[in-house]
Coordinates of C-alpha atoms in Angstrom, one line a residue:
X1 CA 37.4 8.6 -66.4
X2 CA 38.4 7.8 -63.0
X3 CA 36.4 11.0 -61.3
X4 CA 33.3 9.9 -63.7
X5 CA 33.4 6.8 -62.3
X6 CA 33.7 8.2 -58.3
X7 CA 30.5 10.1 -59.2
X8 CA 28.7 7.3 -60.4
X9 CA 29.3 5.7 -57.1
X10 CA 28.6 8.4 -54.9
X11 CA 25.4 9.7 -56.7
X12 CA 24.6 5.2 -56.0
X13 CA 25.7 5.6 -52.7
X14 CA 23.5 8.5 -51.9
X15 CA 20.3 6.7 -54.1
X16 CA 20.8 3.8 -51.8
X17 CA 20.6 6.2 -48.4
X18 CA 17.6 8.1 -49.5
X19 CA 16.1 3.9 -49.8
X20 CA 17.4 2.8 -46.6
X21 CA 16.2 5.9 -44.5
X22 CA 13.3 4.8 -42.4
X23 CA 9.8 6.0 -43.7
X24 CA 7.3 7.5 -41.0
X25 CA 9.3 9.3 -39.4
X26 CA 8.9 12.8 -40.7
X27 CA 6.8 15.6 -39.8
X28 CA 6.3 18.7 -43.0
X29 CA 8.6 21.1 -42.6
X30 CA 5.8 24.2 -43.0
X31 CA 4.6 23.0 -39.8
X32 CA 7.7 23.8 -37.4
X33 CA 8.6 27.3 -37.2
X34 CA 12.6 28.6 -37.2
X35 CA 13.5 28.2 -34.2
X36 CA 17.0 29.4 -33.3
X37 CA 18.5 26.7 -35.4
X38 CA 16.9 23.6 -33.7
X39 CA 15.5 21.2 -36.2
X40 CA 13.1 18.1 -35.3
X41 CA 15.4 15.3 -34.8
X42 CA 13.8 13.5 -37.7
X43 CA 14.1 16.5 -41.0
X44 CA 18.0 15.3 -40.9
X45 CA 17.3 11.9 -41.8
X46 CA 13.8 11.8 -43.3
X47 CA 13.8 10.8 -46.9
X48 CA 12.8 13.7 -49.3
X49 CA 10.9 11.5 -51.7
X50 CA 11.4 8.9 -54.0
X51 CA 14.7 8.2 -55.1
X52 CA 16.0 11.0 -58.2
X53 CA 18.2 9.0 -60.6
X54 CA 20.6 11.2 -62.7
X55 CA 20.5 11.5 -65.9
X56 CA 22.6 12.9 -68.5
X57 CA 26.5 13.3 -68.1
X58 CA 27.5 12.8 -64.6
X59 CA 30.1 15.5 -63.0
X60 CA 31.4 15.1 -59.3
X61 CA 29.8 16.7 -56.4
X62 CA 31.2 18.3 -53.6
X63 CA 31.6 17.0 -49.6
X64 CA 28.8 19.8 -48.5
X65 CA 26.9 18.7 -51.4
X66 CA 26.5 15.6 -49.4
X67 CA 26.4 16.4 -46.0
X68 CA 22.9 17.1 -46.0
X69 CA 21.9 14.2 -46.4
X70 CA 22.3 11.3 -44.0
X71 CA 22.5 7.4 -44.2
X72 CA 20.2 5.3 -42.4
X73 CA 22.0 2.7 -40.3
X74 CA 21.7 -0.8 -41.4
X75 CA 21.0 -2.2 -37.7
X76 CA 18.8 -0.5 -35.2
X77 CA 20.3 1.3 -32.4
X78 CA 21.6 -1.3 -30.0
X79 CA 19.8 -0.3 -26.9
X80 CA 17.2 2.7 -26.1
X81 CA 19.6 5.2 -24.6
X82 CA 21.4 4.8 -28.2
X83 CA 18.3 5.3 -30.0
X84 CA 17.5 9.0 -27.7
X85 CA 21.0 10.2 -28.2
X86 CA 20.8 10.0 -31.8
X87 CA 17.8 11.8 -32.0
X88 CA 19.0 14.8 -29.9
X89 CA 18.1 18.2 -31.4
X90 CA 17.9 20.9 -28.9
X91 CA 20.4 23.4 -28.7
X92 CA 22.5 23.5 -25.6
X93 CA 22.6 26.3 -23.0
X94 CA 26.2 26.6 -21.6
X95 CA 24.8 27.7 -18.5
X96 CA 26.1 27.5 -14.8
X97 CA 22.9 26.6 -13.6
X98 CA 23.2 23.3 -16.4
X99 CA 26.1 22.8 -14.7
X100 CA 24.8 23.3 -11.6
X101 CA 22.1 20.7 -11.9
X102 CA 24.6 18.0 -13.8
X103 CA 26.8 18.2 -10.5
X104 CA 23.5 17.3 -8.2
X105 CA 21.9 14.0 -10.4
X106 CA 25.5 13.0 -11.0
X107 CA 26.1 13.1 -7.1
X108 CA 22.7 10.9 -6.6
X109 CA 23.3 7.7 -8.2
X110 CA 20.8 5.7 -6.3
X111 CA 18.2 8.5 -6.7
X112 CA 19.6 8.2 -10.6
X113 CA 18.9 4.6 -10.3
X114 CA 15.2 4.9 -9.4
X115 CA 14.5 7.5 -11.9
X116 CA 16.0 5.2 -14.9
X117 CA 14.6 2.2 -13.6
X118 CA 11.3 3.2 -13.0
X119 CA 11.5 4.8 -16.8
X120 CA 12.0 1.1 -18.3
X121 CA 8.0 0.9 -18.4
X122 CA 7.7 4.1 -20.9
X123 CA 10.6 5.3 -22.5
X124 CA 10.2 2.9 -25.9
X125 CA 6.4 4.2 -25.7
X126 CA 7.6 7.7 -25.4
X127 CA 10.4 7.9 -28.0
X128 CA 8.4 6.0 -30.7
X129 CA 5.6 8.7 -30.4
X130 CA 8.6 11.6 -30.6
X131 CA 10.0 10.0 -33.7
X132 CA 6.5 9.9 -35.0
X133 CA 6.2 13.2 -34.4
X134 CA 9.1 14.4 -35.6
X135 CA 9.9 15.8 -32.2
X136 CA 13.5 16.1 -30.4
X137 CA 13.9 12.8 -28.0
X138 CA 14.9 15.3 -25.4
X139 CA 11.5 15.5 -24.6
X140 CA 11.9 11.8 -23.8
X141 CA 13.0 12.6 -20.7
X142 CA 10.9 15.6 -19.5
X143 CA 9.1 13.2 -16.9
X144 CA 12.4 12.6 -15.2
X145 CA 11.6 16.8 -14.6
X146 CA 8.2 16.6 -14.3
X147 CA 7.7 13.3 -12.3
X148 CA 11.4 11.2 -11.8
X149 CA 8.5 9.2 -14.3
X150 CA 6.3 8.6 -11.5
X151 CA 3.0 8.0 -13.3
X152 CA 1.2 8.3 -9.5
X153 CA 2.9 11.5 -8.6
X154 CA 0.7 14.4 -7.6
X155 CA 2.4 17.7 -7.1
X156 CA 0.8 20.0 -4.1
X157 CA -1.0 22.2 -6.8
X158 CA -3.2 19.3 -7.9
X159 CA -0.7 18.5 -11.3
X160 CA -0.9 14.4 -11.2
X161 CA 0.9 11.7 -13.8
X162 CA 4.1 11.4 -15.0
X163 CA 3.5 14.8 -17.2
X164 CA 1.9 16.6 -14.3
X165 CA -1.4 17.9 -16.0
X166 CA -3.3 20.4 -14.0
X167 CA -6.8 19.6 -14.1
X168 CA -8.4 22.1 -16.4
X169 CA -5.6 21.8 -18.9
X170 CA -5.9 18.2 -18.4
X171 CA -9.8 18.5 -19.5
X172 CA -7.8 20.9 -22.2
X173 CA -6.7 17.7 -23.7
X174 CA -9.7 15.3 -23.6
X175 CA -7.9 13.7 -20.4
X176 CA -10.6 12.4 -18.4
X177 CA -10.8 12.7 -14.7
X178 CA -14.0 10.7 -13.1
X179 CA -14.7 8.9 -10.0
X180 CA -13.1 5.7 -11.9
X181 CA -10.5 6.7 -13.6
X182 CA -7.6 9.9 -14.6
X183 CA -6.2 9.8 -17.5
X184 CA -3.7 12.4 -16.3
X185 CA -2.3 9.0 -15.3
X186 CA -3.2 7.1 -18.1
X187 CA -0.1 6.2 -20.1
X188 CA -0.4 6.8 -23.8
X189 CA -3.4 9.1 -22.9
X190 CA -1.3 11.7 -21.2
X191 CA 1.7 11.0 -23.3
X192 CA -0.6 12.2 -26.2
X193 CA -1.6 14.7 -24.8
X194 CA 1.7 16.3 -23.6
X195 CA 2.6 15.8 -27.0
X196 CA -0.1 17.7 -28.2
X197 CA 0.4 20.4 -25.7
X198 CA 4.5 20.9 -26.5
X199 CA 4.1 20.9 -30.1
X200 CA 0.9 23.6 -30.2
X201 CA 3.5 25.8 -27.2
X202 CA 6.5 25.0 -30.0
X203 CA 4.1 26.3 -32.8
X204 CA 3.5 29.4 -30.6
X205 CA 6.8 30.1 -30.0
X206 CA 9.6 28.6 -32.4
X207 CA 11.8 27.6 -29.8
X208 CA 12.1 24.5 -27.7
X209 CA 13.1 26.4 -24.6
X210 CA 9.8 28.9 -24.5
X211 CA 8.2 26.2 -25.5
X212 CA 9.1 24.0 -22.4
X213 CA 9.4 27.6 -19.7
X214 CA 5.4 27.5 -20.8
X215 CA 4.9 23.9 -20.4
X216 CA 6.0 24.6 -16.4
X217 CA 4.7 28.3 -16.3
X218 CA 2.0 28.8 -18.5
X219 CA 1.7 30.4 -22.2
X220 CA 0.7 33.5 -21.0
X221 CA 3.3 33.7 -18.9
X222 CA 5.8 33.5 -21.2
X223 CA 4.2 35.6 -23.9
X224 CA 3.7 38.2 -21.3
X225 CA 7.6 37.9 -20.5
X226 CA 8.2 37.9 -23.7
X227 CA 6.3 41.2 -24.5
X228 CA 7.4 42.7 -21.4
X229 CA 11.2 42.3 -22.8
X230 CA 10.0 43.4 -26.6
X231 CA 8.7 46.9 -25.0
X232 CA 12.0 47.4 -23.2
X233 CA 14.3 46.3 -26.4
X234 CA 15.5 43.4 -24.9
X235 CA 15.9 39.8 -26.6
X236 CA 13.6 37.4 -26.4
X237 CA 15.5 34.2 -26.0
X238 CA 14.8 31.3 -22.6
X239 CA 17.7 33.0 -21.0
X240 CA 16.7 36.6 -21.2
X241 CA 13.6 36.6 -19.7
X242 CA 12.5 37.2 -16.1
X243 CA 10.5 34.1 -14.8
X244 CA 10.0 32.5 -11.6
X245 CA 13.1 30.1 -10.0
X246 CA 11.5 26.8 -11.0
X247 CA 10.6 27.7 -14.5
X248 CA 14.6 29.3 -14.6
X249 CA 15.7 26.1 -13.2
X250 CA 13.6 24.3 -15.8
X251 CA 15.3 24.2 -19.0
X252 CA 18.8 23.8 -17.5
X253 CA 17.7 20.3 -15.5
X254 CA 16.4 18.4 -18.7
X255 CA 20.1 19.5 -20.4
X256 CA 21.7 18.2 -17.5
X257 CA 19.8 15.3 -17.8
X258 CA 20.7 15.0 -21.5
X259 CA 24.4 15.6 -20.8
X260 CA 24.6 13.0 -18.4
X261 CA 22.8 10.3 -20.6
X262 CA 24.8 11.3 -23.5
X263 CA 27.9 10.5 -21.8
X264 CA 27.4 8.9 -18.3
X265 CA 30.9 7.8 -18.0
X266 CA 32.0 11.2 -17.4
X267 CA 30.3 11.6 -15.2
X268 CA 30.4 8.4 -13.4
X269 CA 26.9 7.3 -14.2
X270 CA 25.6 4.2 -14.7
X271 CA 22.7 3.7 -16.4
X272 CA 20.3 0.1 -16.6
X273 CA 20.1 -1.4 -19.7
X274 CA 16.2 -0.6 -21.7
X275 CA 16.3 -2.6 -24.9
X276 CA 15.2 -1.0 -28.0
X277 CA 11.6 -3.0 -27.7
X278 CA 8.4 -2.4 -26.3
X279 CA 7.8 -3.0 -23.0
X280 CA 4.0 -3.3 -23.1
X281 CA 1.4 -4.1 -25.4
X282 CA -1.7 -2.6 -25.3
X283 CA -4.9 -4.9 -24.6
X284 CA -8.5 -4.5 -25.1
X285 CA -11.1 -5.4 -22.3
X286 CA -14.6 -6.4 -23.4
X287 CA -16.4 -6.8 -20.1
X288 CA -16.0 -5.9 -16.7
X289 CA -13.3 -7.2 -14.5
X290 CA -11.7 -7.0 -11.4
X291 CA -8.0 -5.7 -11.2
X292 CA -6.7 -8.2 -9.1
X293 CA -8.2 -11.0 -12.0
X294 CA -6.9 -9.2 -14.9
X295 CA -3.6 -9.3 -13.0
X296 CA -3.5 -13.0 -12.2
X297 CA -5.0 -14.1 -15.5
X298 CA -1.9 -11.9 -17.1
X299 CA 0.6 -13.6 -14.5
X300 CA 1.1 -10.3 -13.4
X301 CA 2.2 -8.9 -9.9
X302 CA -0.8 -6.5 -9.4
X303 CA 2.2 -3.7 -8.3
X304 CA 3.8 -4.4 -11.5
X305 CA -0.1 -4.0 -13.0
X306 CA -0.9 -1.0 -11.6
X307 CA 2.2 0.6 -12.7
X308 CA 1.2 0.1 -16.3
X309 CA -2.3 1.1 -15.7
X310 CA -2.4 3.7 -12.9
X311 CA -5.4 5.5 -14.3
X312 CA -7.6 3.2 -12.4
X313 CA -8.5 4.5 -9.8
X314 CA -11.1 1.2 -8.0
X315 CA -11.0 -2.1 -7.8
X316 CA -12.7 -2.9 -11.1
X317 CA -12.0 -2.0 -15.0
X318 CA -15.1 -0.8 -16.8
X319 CA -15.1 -2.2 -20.1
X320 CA -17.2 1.1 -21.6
X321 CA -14.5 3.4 -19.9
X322 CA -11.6 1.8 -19.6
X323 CA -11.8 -0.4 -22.6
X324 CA -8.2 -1.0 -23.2
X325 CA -5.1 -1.8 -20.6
X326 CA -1.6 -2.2 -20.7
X327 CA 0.4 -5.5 -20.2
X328 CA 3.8 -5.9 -20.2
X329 CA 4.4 -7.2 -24.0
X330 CA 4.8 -11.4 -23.1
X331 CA 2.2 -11.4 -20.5
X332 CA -0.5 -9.8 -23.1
X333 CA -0.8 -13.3 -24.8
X334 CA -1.1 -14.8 -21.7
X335 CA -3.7 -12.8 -20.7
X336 CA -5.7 -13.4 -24.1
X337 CA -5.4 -17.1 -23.6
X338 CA -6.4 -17.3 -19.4
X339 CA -9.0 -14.9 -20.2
X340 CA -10.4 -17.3 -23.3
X341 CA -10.2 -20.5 -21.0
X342 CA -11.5 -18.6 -17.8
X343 CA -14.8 -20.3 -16.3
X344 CA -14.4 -20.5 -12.4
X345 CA -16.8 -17.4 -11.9
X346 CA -17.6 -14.1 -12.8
X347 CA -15.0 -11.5 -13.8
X348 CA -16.4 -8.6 -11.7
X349 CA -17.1 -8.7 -8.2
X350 CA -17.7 -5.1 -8.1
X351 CA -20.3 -2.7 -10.0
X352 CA -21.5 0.7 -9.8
X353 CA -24.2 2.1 -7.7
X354 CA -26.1 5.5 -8.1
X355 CA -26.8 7.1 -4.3
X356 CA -30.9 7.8 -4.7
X357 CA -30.2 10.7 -2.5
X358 CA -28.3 12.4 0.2
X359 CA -27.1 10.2 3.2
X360 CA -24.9 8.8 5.6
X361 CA -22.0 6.4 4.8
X362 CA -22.9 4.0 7.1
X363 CA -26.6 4.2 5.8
X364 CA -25.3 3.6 2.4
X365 CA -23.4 0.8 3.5
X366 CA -26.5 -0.5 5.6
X367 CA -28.2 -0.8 2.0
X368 CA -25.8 -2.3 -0.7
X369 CA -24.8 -4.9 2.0
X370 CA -21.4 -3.8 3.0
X371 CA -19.4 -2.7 6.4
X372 CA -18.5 1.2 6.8
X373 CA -15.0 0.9 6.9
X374 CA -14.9 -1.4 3.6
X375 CA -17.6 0.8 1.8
X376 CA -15.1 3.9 3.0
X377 CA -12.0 2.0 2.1
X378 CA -13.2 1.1 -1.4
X379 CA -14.6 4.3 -2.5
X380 CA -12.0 7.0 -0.8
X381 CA -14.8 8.5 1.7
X382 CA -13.1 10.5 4.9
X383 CA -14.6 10.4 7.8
X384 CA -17.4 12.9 8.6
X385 CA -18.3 13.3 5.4
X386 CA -21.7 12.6 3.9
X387 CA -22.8 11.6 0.5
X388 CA -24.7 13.5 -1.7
X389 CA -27.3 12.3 -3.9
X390 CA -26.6 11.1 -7.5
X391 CA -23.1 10.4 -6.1
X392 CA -21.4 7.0 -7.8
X393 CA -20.2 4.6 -5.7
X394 CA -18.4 1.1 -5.9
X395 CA -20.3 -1.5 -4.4
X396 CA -20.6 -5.2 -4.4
X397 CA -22.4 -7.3 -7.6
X398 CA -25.4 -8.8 -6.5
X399 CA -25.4 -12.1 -8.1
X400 CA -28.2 -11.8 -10.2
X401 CA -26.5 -8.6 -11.9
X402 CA -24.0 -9.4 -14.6
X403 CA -24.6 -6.9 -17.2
X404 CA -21.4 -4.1 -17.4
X405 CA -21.7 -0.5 -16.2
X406 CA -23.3 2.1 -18.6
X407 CA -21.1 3.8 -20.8
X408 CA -22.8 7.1 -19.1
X409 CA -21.8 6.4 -15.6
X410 CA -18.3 4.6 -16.5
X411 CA -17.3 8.2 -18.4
X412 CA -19.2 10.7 -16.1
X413 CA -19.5 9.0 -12.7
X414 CA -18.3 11.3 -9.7
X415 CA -18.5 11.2 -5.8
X416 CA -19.4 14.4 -4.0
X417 CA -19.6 14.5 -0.6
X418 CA -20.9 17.1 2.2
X419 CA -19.7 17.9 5.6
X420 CA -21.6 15.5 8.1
X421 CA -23.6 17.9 10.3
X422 CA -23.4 16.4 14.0
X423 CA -27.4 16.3 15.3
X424 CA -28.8 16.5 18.3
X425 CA -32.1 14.3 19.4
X426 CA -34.8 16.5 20.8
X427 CA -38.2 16.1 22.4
X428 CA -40.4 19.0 22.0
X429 CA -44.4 19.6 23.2
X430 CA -46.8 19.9 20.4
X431 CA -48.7 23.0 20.4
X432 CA -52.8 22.8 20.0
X433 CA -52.6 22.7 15.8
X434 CA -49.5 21.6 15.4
X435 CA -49.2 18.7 13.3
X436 CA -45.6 17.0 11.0
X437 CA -45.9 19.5 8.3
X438 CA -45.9 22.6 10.9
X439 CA -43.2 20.8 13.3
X440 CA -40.9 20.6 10.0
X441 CA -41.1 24.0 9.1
X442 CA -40.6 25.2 12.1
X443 CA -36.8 22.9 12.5
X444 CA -36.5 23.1 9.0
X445 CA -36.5 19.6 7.9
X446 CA -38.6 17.4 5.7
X447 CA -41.9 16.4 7.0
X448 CA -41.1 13.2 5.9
X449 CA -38.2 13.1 8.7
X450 CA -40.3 14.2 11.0
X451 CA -42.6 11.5 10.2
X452 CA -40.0 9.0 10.5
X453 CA -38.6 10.1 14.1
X454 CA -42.2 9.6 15.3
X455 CA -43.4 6.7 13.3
X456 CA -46.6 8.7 11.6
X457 CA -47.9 9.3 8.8
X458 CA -46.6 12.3 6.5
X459 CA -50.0 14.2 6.7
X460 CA -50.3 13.3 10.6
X461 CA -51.7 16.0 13.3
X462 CA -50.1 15.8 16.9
X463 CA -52.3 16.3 19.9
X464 CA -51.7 19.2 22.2
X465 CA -48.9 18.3 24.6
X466 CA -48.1 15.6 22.9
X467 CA -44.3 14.4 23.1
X468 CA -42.0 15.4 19.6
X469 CA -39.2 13.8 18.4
X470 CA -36.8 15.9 16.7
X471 CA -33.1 16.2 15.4
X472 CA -31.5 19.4 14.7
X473 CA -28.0 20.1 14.3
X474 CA -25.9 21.4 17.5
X475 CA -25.6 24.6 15.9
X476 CA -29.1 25.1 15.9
X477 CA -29.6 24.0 19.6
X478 CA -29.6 27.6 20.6
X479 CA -32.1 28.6 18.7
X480 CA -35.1 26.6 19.3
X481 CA -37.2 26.5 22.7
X482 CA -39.9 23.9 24.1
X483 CA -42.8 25.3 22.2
X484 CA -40.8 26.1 18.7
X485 CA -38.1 28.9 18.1
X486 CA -37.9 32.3 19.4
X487 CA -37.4 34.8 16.5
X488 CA -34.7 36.8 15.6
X489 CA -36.2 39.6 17.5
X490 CA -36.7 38.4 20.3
X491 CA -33.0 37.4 20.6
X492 CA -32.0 40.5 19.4
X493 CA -34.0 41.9 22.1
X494 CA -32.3 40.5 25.0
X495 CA -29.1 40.9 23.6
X496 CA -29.6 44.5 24.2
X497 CA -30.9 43.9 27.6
X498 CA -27.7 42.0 28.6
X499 CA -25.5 44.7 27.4
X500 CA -27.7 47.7 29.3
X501 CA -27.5 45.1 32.4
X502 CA -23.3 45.1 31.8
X503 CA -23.0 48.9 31.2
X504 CA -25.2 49.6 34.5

């Protein structure tokens, strides 16, 4: 009677588990491939179902009868480094290079301090998306890797955000990269996407480590490695392929990472307190406004704003590109209710202007009303550089122009600029029928240049004599004489003549 009863309350023990497991959380288990014993961090503790209640006689069940399954915790973890350990699900490489790499973060605890600090922003963000997923919170802390979870970092191969997306796999993953805005920057955007990306590299290759050596080196890297090893009957785990020194390094610095934040007393590590709460809220923007209002109006440091939102990438938000932001979670209410009781002007200062054709910065300046240097300043321009037509740039919002930028130009807009070629002012003698049209072909320029420099019509005729005004480039100085340019023959011929001269 005594082990019947025992059953009964382990089999109600167990029924209550399965109903205090928290719901959500699981991914199907036909969509992760075996993988060298890893398991997503939430199959363990996923409820299978709706509760089973026995029926019939009860009968005792054995300790590995109820391993298997887990029980849900009746409080959430305490703070967010509790919540990552407990979802750890990688296997561990006992590796000297792990090693290695635990000695040098542990041996940096003020470069240790940055990276953690800086990771307060995210990390709640991050791991709730993982969990979602189903996904090992290791990956949590891939941008202390990738970044040290610097969402403005740009690598010398053109990789930029906190998950360093290249820019083609970046436009891979519907992450946007305009004059405006990159959403390689963009918080949640590139998170998704890096989500995305890992899980499709897991898919490919049933194992977290080939799945992070392609994240750094490229899938076809790794399947070539892979292949490579195959043909010469060798094994085709992380550790036994041949790959470059960073992507080698790669794998070992996350698991030193994870060592050290699952115990960072031993090794004499202390890590800032992240509460298990979000840290922003996201916030959706209806019309245009300036960054430096949105900030105020959220009561905001614009550093702090910028942090949270480092997609942007001008002065202005675009409602039809940018339509939502992120503001630390308090502040978002404040926002709403400024932003609701806002009347002391407009909220952009700044809109966007289309460049009707190729031209000078300081011409472009001349005609939206600004200085060169702030025009330059604003928009990014180098110096000698010119701007091409159909070019987007941001300018200031005439008064009488309130309505928002396009959707069009707020997704598409892009600067491209030209080398500035340096010209020369000439003054050349018209010959007896030469007239703008003939005077631009021969300095190949636009009649209507020409027609400008000399304050005539387009279709005008130049007396014989007469004085010419013309720019050309320096380069071209060489090649053009009083009455028009020689021909390439006739500089050809006395190049020969100099050299028979020499060799005499």
């Amino acid at each position: 009677m005594r082990s019947l009863l025992q059953a009964a309350g382990l089999a109600i023990t167990l029924w209550l588990a399965g109903c205090a497991s928290t719901p959500g959380t699981d991914a199907p288990s036909s969509s992760w491939p075996a993988g060298a014993g890893e398991v997503p961090t939430s199959a363990a503790r996923a409820p299978a179902g709706p509760p089973v209640l026995p029926s019939g006689p009860l009968s005792p069940i054995t300790p590995a009868h109820a391993s298997p399954r887990s029980v849900a915790a009746l409080q959430p973890p305490a703070d967010l480094w509790e919540r990552i350990r407990g979802g750890f699900a990688m296997s561990d490489l006992d590796s000297d290079l792990v090693r290695h790499h635990e000695q040098w973060y542990a041996s940096r605890p003020d470069y240790m301090q940055r990276m953690t600090d800086r990771s307060r922003k995210y990390l709640f963000h991050i791991v709730e998306e993982l969990e979602r997923r189903g996904m090992p919170s290791e990956l949590a802390l891939l941008p202390f890797i990738e970044s040290a979870f610097n969402p403005q970092a740009v690598s010398s191969a053109r990789a930029a955000g906190m998950w360093q997306f290249m820019p083609a796999t970046g436009r891979d993953y519907d992450l946007k990269q305009n004059f405006f805005r990159d959403d390689r920057r963009n918080v949640l955007a590139s998170t998704r996407a890096a989500l995305d990306y890992l899980q499709r590299l897991y898919g490919m290759f049933g194992d977290w480590h080939l799945a992070l050596a392609a994240y750094n080196w490229g899938e076809g890297s790794v399947g070539r490695a892979i292949a490579a090893n195959e043909r010469r009957g060798l094994g085709r785990r992380y550790t036994d392929l041949k790959m470059p020194a960073e992507t080698r390094n790669y794998v070992p610095k996350l698991l030193a990472v994870k060592n050290i934040i699952s115990d960072p007393d031993k090794f004499r590590t202390e890590l800032p307190v992240i509460e298990n709460h979000p840290y922003f809220d996201v916030v959706t923007v209806q019309r245009d406004i300036d960054i430096e209002l949105a900030a105020k109006l959220a009561d905001v440091e614009l550093a702090d704003f910028k942090a949270l939102n480092p997609q942007l990438n001008r002065p202005v938000i675009l409602a039809a590109g940018t339509p939502q932001i992120l503001l630390p979670w308090d502040n978002a209410k404040v926002f709403a209710r400024n932003l609701a009781e806002y009347s002391e002007g407009r909220f952009a200062s700044w809109t966007a202007w289309t460049v009707p054709g190729t031209m000078s910065v300081a011409e472009a300046a001349r005609r939206v009303g600004m200085s060169e240097s702030e025009l330059r300043s604003v928009n990014t321009i180098p110096p000698r550089m010119l701007i091409k037509g159909g070019s987007v740039l941001v300018v200031p919002r005439p008064p009488s122009k309130q309505d928002d930028v396009a959707s069009h130009l707020a997704d598409n807009g892009q600067l491209a600029l030209a080398p500035e070629v340096t010209l020369h002012r000439r003054v050349v003698k018209a010959g007896k029928r030469d007239s703008v049209a003939s005077i631009a072909r021969r300095f190949r320029v636009t009649a209507a240049q020409v027609a400008d420099w000399n304050d005539v019509a387009a279709g005008a005729s130049f007396k014989a004599g007469q004085s010419v005004v013309v720019y050309v480039p320096v380069r071209a100085k060489a090649t053009a004489s009083k009455g028009g340019s020689r021909s390439v023959k006739q500089v050809s011929a006395r190049k020969k003549a100099v050299v028979k001269k020499r060799r005499r």
